[in-house]
Amino acid sequence: MGTSNGSSRTDFILLGFSDRPQLEHIISVVAFIFYIITLVGNTTIILVSYLDTQLHTPMYFFLSNLSFLDLCYTTSIIPQMLVNLWGPKKSITYGGCVLQFFFALDLGATECLLLAVMAYDRYAAVCQPLHYTVIMHPELCRKMVLIAWLGGLGSALILCSLTLKLPRCGHREVDNFFCEMPALIKMACVYSKVIEVVVFALGVVFLLVPLSLILISYGVITKAVMRIKSAVRWRKILNTCGSHLTVVSLFYGTIIYMYMKPQTSTSQNEGKFLTLFYTIVTPSLNPLIYTLRNKDVKSAIKRIMRYHYTPVRMAAIQNDLQTRNSKNEFISVHIPDQERTGKLEFYFLVRHQDYLAAGQSGFRHQLFEENQLLGT
């Protein structure tokens, strides 16, 4: 016991792929690229969901939480991983290792529950469309997200406390590129049946139960979709549900394989590559999957770009026309665009005689119909 306590505050050594130096260089480049994609993609989804009022729906509220979760998850792992891959040292402090371990458990368990919540949202949208706004009201959405976050926190506290109490007998080498539970359990010099039982029980609660609910939800959705005669609505449902199912398959497939099988049966290299996949690749694919297959997100990005681009464009037109305005031939007409976004406002420079002849309302209608001055 004294050995365990004496070694509990020393730095850990993250072995990673140190036995394959050439592979480390490739992995570092791949990890950096995917990390940038994760940052840009998930930040874009959060900003678009917040800025565009048409995306203020339960689906994009949950998607924003998923994107924020992926940002936190990758940021807690990849920067330290890149430092170790690029630098001469492979070490991490005891406190840093504990934080990595805790956040990986917390955020991973939260994502399991959050994906199940998103499946229920799709079920309500497809199978109960007339009652969707009543079922998925904002208060219920906030409570479900809160339960997901608190559930992940609770599971992380249980597993983290049990794992860190295991005696390590001076072992400092973590056979992975970050402090993950399977690697930390293998560091222990004793076998713990308690941890194996607890991991299996929590795996059932946070993996198999949510996955079963997701499969049941999509079974009901599939049955409902088969009765839909509208091809347009058919494609829209398949796009949104298909995106979610793709994310579920990528995430649950690797996690269940890693955590639901006995820890001793997974080879070292196999476990590392699986961890690399769901740690680096999956969070970067989530925003790509949701944006490439989702017309609502792409349309929202276009609306936001147009909102910020149009005033700049009109300012350029105004500066150009002001050079020819010495005889007051042109005047500025302020028109709020309530039809399109409810927020966007235009300042048009028009000929004075045209404005007087048509009247403000008539000229406004002409501008929106023809878009001559905007050139769109």
Short mmCIF file of C-alpha atoms in Angstrom, two decimals:
data_model
loop_
_atom_site.label_atom_id
_atom_site.label_comp_id
_atom_site.label_asym_id
_atom_site.label_seq_id
_atom_site.Cartn_x
_atom_site.Cartn_y
_atom_site.Cartn_z
CA MET A 1 0.00 0.00 0.00
CA GLY A 2 2.91 2.30 0.75
CA THR A 3 4.27 1.74 -2.71
CA SER A 4 0.99 2.65 -4.20
CA ASN A 5 0.73 5.87 -2.26
CA GLY A 6 4.32 6.78 -2.93
CA SER A 7 3.86 6.47 -6.65
CA SER A 8 0.43 8.07 -6.86
CA ARG A 9 1.74 11.63 -7.21
CA THR A 10 4.54 11.06 -9.73
CA ASP A 11 4.30 11.92 -13.40
CA PHE A 12 2.98 9.29 -15.77
CA ILE A 13 4.64 8.32 -19.06
CA LEU A 14 2.30 8.07 -22.06
CA LEU A 15 3.83 5.42 -24.29
CA GLY A 16 1.45 5.95 -27.21
CA PHE A 17 3.13 4.67 -30.36
CA SER A 18 6.69 5.29 -29.13
CA ASP A 19 7.72 1.86 -30.39
CA ARG A 20 6.94 3.11 -33.93
CA PRO A 21 8.60 6.53 -34.35
CA GLN A 22 7.71 6.84 -38.05
CA LEU A 23 4.07 6.14 -37.29
CA GLU A 24 4.08 8.84 -34.60
CA HIS A 25 4.90 11.56 -37.18
CA ILE A 26 2.02 10.46 -39.41
CA ILE A 27 -0.40 10.24 -36.48
CA SER A 28 0.59 13.71 -35.24
CA VAL A 29 -0.18 15.29 -38.62
CA VAL A 30 -3.47 13.41 -38.94
CA ALA A 31 -4.46 14.31 -35.38
CA PHE A 32 -3.69 18.00 -35.94
CA ILE A 33 -5.74 18.14 -39.16
CA PHE A 34 -8.72 16.37 -37.60
CA TYR A 35 -8.49 18.61 -34.52
CA ILE A 36 -8.71 21.74 -36.68
CA ILE A 37 -11.69 20.25 -38.52
CA THR A 38 -13.32 19.46 -35.17
CA LEU A 39 -12.80 23.00 -33.87
CA VAL A 40 -14.06 24.73 -37.02
CA GLY A 41 -16.94 22.36 -37.71
CA ASN A 42 -18.41 22.15 -34.22
CA THR A 43 -17.94 25.86 -33.54
CA THR A 44 -19.75 26.60 -36.81
CA ILE A 45 -22.72 24.44 -35.79
CA ILE A 46 -22.95 26.14 -32.38
CA LEU A 47 -22.79 29.64 -33.87
CA VAL A 48 -25.22 28.90 -36.71
CA SER A 49 -27.72 27.28 -34.34
CA TYR A 50 -27.53 30.34 -32.08
CA LEU A 51 -27.57 33.08 -34.72
CA ASP A 52 -30.24 31.71 -37.06
CA THR A 53 -33.72 31.93 -35.52
CA GLN A 54 -35.07 29.23 -37.82
CA LEU A 55 -32.76 26.73 -36.11
CA HIS A 56 -34.08 27.51 -32.62
CA THR A 57 -35.68 24.06 -32.44
CA PRO A 58 -35.12 21.07 -30.11
CA MET A 59 -33.10 19.20 -32.74
CA TYR A 60 -30.50 21.95 -33.08
CA PHE A 61 -30.52 22.63 -29.35
CA PHE A 62 -29.42 19.02 -28.84
CA LEU A 63 -27.00 19.23 -31.77
CA SER A 64 -25.38 22.33 -30.25
CA ASN A 65 -24.87 20.44 -26.99
CA LEU A 66 -23.34 17.53 -28.92
CA SER A 67 -20.96 19.91 -30.73
CA PHE A 68 -19.96 21.60 -27.47
CA LEU A 69 -19.38 18.17 -25.92
CA ASP A 70 -17.14 17.11 -28.82
CA LEU A 71 -15.16 20.35 -28.52
CA CYS A 72 -14.53 19.75 -24.82
CA TYR A 73 -13.69 16.08 -25.36
CA THR A 74 -11.10 16.60 -28.06
CA THR A 75 -9.57 19.65 -26.35
CA SER A 76 -9.02 17.66 -23.16
CA ILE A 77 -6.99 15.04 -25.07
CA ILE A 78 -5.48 16.16 -28.38
CA PRO A 79 -3.34 19.19 -27.31
CA GLN A 80 -1.47 17.12 -24.72
CA MET A 81 -1.18 14.30 -27.23
CA LEU A 82 0.38 16.62 -29.83
CA VAL A 83 2.83 18.00 -27.25
CA ASN A 84 3.99 14.46 -26.46
CA LEU A 85 4.21 13.47 -30.13
CA TRP A 86 6.17 16.56 -31.15
CA GLY A 87 8.37 16.92 -28.05
CA PRO A 88 11.08 14.75 -26.54
CA LYS A 89 9.10 14.00 -23.37
CA LYS A 90 6.14 11.65 -23.21
CA SER A 91 5.13 12.51 -19.65
CA ILE A 92 1.97 13.93 -18.10
CA THR A 93 1.50 15.10 -14.55
CA TYR A 94 -0.63 13.13 -12.14
CA GLY A 95 -3.19 15.95 -12.01
CA GLY A 96 -3.28 16.21 -15.80
CA CYS A 97 -3.79 12.47 -16.10
CA VAL A 98 -6.66 12.53 -13.60
CA LEU A 99 -8.34 15.40 -15.46
CA GLN A 100 -7.97 13.63 -18.82
CA PHE A 101 -9.36 10.43 -17.35
CA PHE A 102 -12.29 12.18 -15.65
CA PHE A 103 -13.33 14.30 -18.65
CA ALA A 104 -13.06 11.35 -21.04
CA LEU A 105 -15.44 9.33 -18.85
CA ASP A 106 -17.78 12.24 -18.14
CA LEU A 107 -18.12 13.47 -21.71
CA GLY A 108 -18.26 9.98 -23.20
CA ALA A 109 -21.12 8.90 -20.92
CA THR A 110 -22.93 12.19 -21.54
CA GLU A 111 -22.74 11.67 -25.29
CA CYS A 112 -24.28 8.21 -24.91
CA LEU A 113 -27.33 9.67 -23.19
CA LEU A 114 -27.48 12.70 -25.46
CA LEU A 115 -27.63 10.55 -28.59
CA ALA A 116 -30.57 8.66 -27.07
CA VAL A 117 -32.32 11.98 -26.35
CA MET A 118 -31.79 13.05 -29.96
CA ALA A 119 -33.32 9.78 -31.16
CA TYR A 120 -36.42 10.46 -29.04
CA ASP A 121 -36.62 13.94 -30.56
CA ARG A 122 -36.59 12.43 -34.07
CA TYR A 123 -39.29 9.96 -33.02
CA ALA A 124 -41.52 12.78 -31.77
CA ALA A 125 -40.92 14.84 -34.93
CA VAL A 126 -41.72 12.00 -37.35
CA CYS A 127 -44.36 9.98 -35.50
CA GLN A 128 -46.10 12.78 -33.60
CA PRO A 129 -45.75 15.81 -35.91
CA LEU A 130 -48.99 17.52 -34.80
CA HIS A 131 -48.03 17.30 -31.12
CA TYR A 132 -44.29 17.82 -31.57
CA THR A 133 -44.13 21.35 -30.13
CA VAL A 134 -46.22 20.24 -27.15
CA ILE A 135 -44.13 17.13 -26.49
CA MET A 136 -40.70 18.69 -27.03
CA HIS A 137 -41.31 21.96 -25.22
CA PRO A 138 -38.21 23.95 -24.18
CA GLU A 139 -38.42 23.08 -20.49
CA LEU A 140 -38.43 19.33 -21.23
CA CYS A 141 -35.50 19.72 -23.63
CA ARG A 142 -33.45 21.53 -21.01
CA LYS A 143 -34.28 18.88 -18.39
CA MET A 144 -33.28 16.01 -20.68
CA VAL A 145 -29.96 17.68 -21.52
CA LEU A 146 -29.34 18.38 -17.81
CA ILE A 147 -30.03 14.72 -16.95
CA ALA A 148 -27.58 13.63 -19.65
CA TRP A 149 -24.83 15.89 -18.30
CA LEU A 150 -25.46 14.92 -14.67
CA GLY A 151 -25.63 11.22 -15.56
CA GLY A 152 -22.25 11.43 -17.25
CA LEU A 153 -20.83 13.29 -14.27
CA GLY A 154 -22.08 10.65 -11.83
CA SER A 155 -20.64 7.73 -13.78
CA ALA A 156 -17.30 9.51 -14.16
CA LEU A 157 -17.05 10.13 -10.41
CA ILE A 158 -17.74 6.46 -9.63
CA LEU A 159 -15.29 4.98 -12.14
CA CYS A 160 -12.61 7.59 -11.59
CA SER A 161 -12.56 7.08 -7.82
CA LEU A 162 -12.48 3.27 -8.10
CA THR A 163 -9.75 3.19 -10.75
CA LEU A 164 -7.43 5.67 -9.06
CA LYS A 165 -7.55 3.68 -5.80
CA LEU A 166 -6.01 0.63 -7.44
CA PRO A 167 -2.42 -0.06 -6.29
CA ARG A 168 0.08 0.44 -9.12
CA CYS A 169 3.21 -0.82 -7.33
CA GLY A 170 5.32 1.98 -8.81
CA HIS A 171 4.14 1.50 -12.40
CA ARG A 172 4.20 4.81 -14.28
CA GLU A 173 3.88 3.81 -17.93
CA VAL A 174 0.42 4.27 -19.50
CA ASP A 175 0.26 2.13 -22.62
CA ASN A 176 -1.81 4.61 -24.61
CA PHE A 177 -1.60 8.20 -25.89
CA PHE A 178 -3.85 9.56 -23.14
CA CYS A 179 -5.05 8.49 -19.70
CA GLU A 180 -7.93 6.18 -20.55
CA MET A 181 -9.57 3.71 -18.20
CA PRO A 182 -8.48 0.42 -19.87
CA ALA A 183 -4.84 1.55 -19.90
CA LEU A 184 -4.98 2.71 -16.26
CA ILE A 185 -6.58 -0.57 -15.14
CA LYS A 186 -3.80 -2.53 -16.85
CA MET A 187 -1.25 -0.49 -14.81
CA ALA A 188 -2.60 -1.94 -11.58
CA CYS A 189 -0.65 -4.76 -9.98
CA VAL A 190 -3.82 -6.46 -8.71
CA TYR A 191 -6.91 -7.76 -10.43
CA SER A 192 -10.13 -6.01 -9.34
CA LYS A 193 -13.33 -7.95 -9.89
CA VAL A 194 -15.28 -5.02 -8.41
CA ILE A 195 -14.19 -2.61 -11.13
CA GLU A 196 -14.96 -5.14 -13.85
CA VAL A 197 -18.49 -5.61 -12.48
CA VAL A 198 -19.04 -1.85 -12.07
CA VAL A 199 -17.75 -1.14 -15.59
CA PHE A 200 -20.05 -3.79 -17.02
CA ALA A 201 -23.06 -2.50 -15.05
CA LEU A 202 -22.47 1.12 -16.07
CA GLY A 203 -21.84 -0.08 -19.62
CA VAL A 204 -25.31 -1.60 -19.66
CA VAL A 205 -26.85 1.62 -18.30
CA PHE A 206 -24.94 4.06 -20.50
CA LEU A 207 -24.37 1.97 -23.64
CA LEU A 208 -26.80 -0.89 -24.11
CA VAL A 209 -29.93 0.79 -22.69
CA PRO A 210 -29.54 4.04 -24.72
CA LEU A 211 -28.63 2.05 -27.82
CA SER A 212 -31.72 -0.15 -27.36
CA LEU A 213 -33.92 2.95 -27.02
CA ILE A 214 -32.34 4.40 -30.16
CA LEU A 215 -33.00 1.20 -32.13
CA ILE A 216 -36.60 1.04 -30.88
CA SER A 217 -37.15 4.70 -31.81
CA TYR A 218 -35.83 4.16 -35.32
CA GLY A 219 -37.83 0.98 -35.68
CA VAL A 220 -41.00 2.99 -35.03
CA ILE A 221 -39.74 5.79 -37.30
CA THR A 222 -39.07 3.33 -40.12
CA LYS A 223 -42.59 1.96 -39.79
CA ALA A 224 -44.03 5.48 -39.91
CA VAL A 225 -41.85 6.54 -42.86
CA MET A 226 -43.08 3.59 -44.92
CA ARG A 227 -46.58 5.08 -44.82
CA ILE A 228 -45.50 8.53 -46.04
CA LYS A 229 -46.46 9.22 -49.66
CA SER A 230 -44.73 12.60 -50.03
CA ALA A 231 -41.33 12.11 -51.65
CA VAL A 232 -40.04 15.50 -50.40
CA ARG A 233 -40.90 14.78 -46.77
CA TRP A 234 -39.55 11.25 -47.20
CA ARG A 235 -36.15 12.60 -48.26
CA LYS A 236 -36.08 15.20 -45.49
CA ILE A 237 -36.77 12.60 -42.81
CA LEU A 238 -34.13 10.27 -44.22
CA ASN A 239 -31.57 13.09 -44.31
CA THR A 240 -32.01 14.12 -40.67
CA CYS A 241 -32.47 10.60 -39.31
CA GLY A 242 -29.70 9.21 -41.52
CA SER A 243 -27.23 11.75 -40.13
CA HIS A 244 -28.07 10.80 -36.56
CA LEU A 245 -27.89 7.07 -37.31
CA THR A 246 -24.46 7.49 -38.91
CA VAL A 247 -23.14 9.29 -35.81
CA VAL A 248 -24.68 6.65 -33.54
CA SER A 249 -23.07 3.82 -35.51
CA LEU A 250 -19.61 5.42 -35.44
CA PHE A 251 -19.74 6.26 -31.74
CA TYR A 252 -21.47 3.25 -30.23
CA GLY A 253 -19.70 0.71 -32.42
CA THR A 254 -16.21 1.54 -31.18
CA ILE A 255 -17.22 2.33 -27.57
CA ILE A 256 -19.13 -0.92 -27.05
CA TYR A 257 -16.27 -2.92 -28.52
CA MET A 258 -13.80 -1.20 -26.18
CA TYR A 259 -15.73 -1.20 -22.91
CA MET A 260 -18.18 -4.11 -23.00
CA LYS A 261 -15.61 -6.85 -23.60
CA PRO A 262 -13.10 -8.08 -20.96
CA GLN A 263 -10.17 -5.68 -20.76
CA THR A 264 -7.57 -8.44 -21.03
CA SER A 265 -8.93 -9.63 -24.38
CA THR A 266 -8.10 -6.47 -26.32
CA SER A 267 -4.62 -6.34 -27.81
CA GLN A 268 -2.52 -3.26 -27.11
CA ASN A 269 -2.27 -1.94 -30.67
CA GLU A 270 -5.91 -2.73 -31.44
CA GLY A 271 -7.06 -0.78 -28.41
CA LYS A 272 -4.87 2.19 -29.32
CA PHE A 273 -6.19 2.44 -32.87
CA LEU A 274 -9.80 2.12 -31.71
CA THR A 275 -9.20 4.83 -29.12
CA LEU A 276 -7.59 6.98 -31.78
CA PHE A 277 -10.66 6.57 -33.99
CA TYR A 278 -13.38 7.56 -31.52
CA THR A 279 -11.19 10.23 -29.90
CA ILE A 280 -10.04 12.05 -33.03
CA VAL A 281 -11.98 10.93 -36.09
CA THR A 282 -15.55 10.67 -34.78
CA PRO A 283 -15.80 14.22 -33.27
CA SER A 284 -14.55 15.70 -36.56
CA LEU A 285 -17.01 13.69 -38.65
CA ASN A 286 -20.08 14.73 -36.64
CA PRO A 287 -20.32 18.31 -38.01
CA LEU A 288 -19.52 17.13 -41.54
CA ILE A 289 -22.23 14.49 -41.39
CA TYR A 290 -24.84 16.91 -40.07
CA THR A 291 -24.00 19.76 -42.45
CA LEU A 292 -23.44 17.82 -45.67
CA ARG A 293 -26.67 15.84 -45.30
CA ASN A 294 -28.76 18.64 -43.81
CA LYS A 295 -30.19 21.36 -46.03
CA ASP A 296 -31.44 23.39 -43.05
CA VAL A 297 -27.90 23.95 -41.75
CA LYS A 298 -26.55 24.82 -45.20
CA SER A 299 -29.43 27.25 -45.79
CA ALA A 300 -28.84 28.84 -42.38
CA ILE A 301 -25.15 29.38 -43.18
CA LYS A 302 -26.14 31.08 -46.45
CA ARG A 303 -28.65 33.32 -44.66
CA ILE A 304 -26.07 34.37 -42.07
CA MET A 305 -23.47 35.06 -44.74
CA ARG A 306 -25.99 37.11 -46.72
CA TYR A 307 -26.99 39.02 -43.59
CA HIS A 308 -23.41 40.10 -42.91
CA TYR A 309 -22.45 40.51 -46.56
CA THR A 310 -25.36 42.66 -47.78
CA PRO A 311 -24.67 45.78 -45.63
CA VAL A 312 -21.04 45.77 -46.80
CA ARG A 313 -22.17 45.42 -50.38
CA MET A 314 -24.72 48.22 -50.08
CA ALA A 315 -22.11 50.45 -48.45
CA ALA A 316 -19.89 49.98 -51.49
CA ILE A 317 -22.82 50.90 -53.77
CA GLN A 318 -23.57 53.95 -51.65
CA ASN A 319 -19.96 55.16 -51.76
CA ASP A 320 -19.93 54.71 -55.52
CA LEU A 321 -23.15 56.61 -56.06
CA GLN A 322 -22.31 59.42 -53.65
CA THR A 323 -19.59 60.53 -56.03
CA ARG A 324 -22.38 61.30 -58.52
CA ASN A 325 -24.77 62.84 -56.01
CA SER A 326 -23.65 66.46 -56.28
CA LYS A 327 -27.03 67.52 -57.70
CA ASN A 328 -29.03 65.52 -55.10
CA GLU A 329 -30.16 63.20 -57.87
CA PHE A 330 -30.13 60.24 -55.48
CA ILE A 331 -31.67 59.85 -52.01
CA SER A 332 -31.28 57.17 -49.31
CA VAL A 333 -34.32 54.98 -48.63
CA HIS A 334 -34.39 52.92 -45.41
CA ILE A 335 -36.38 49.69 -45.76
CA PRO A 336 -36.58 47.05 -42.97
CA ASP A 337 -36.79 43.55 -44.47
CA GLN A 338 -39.49 41.92 -42.35
CA GLU A 339 -40.46 39.37 -44.98
CA ARG A 340 -37.11 37.57 -45.07
CA THR A 341 -35.48 37.50 -41.64
CA GLY A 342 -37.29 39.98 -39.41
CA LYS A 343 -33.93 41.57 -38.61
CA LEU A 344 -32.20 42.58 -41.82
CA GLU A 345 -32.44 46.22 -42.88
CA PHE A 346 -31.46 47.78 -46.22
CA TYR A 347 -30.43 51.30 -47.17
CA PHE A 348 -31.12 51.84 -50.86
CA LEU A 349 -29.95 54.73 -53.01
CA VAL A 350 -32.65 55.41 -55.58
CA ARG A 351 -33.51 58.13 -58.02
CA HIS A 352 -35.59 60.81 -56.34
CA GLN A 353 -38.14 61.05 -59.15
CA ASP A 354 -38.60 57.23 -59.23
CA TYR A 355 -39.23 57.14 -55.49
CA LEU A 356 -41.81 59.95 -55.65
CA ALA A 357 -43.58 58.39 -58.62
CA ALA A 358 -43.92 54.89 -57.14
CA GLY A 359 -44.39 55.75 -53.47
CA GLN A 360 -42.47 54.02 -50.67
CA SER A 361 -44.60 50.86 -50.51
CA GLY A 362 -44.71 50.43 -54.28
CA PHE A 363 -41.00 51.01 -54.67
CA ARG A 364 -40.29 48.61 -51.84
CA HIS A 365 -42.26 45.90 -53.59
CA GLN A 366 -40.43 46.58 -56.83
CA LEU A 367 -37.05 46.28 -55.14
CA PHE A 368 -37.86 42.93 -53.56
CA GLU A 369 -39.32 41.54 -56.79
CA GLU A 370 -36.61 42.62 -59.18
CA ASN A 371 -33.55 43.01 -56.88
CA GLN A 372 -32.06 45.40 -59.43
CA LEU A 373 -29.97 47.42 -57.03
CA LEU A 374 -28.81 44.37 -55.06
CA GLY A 375 -27.81 42.53 -58.21
CA THR A 376 -28.85 39.14 -56.66
#
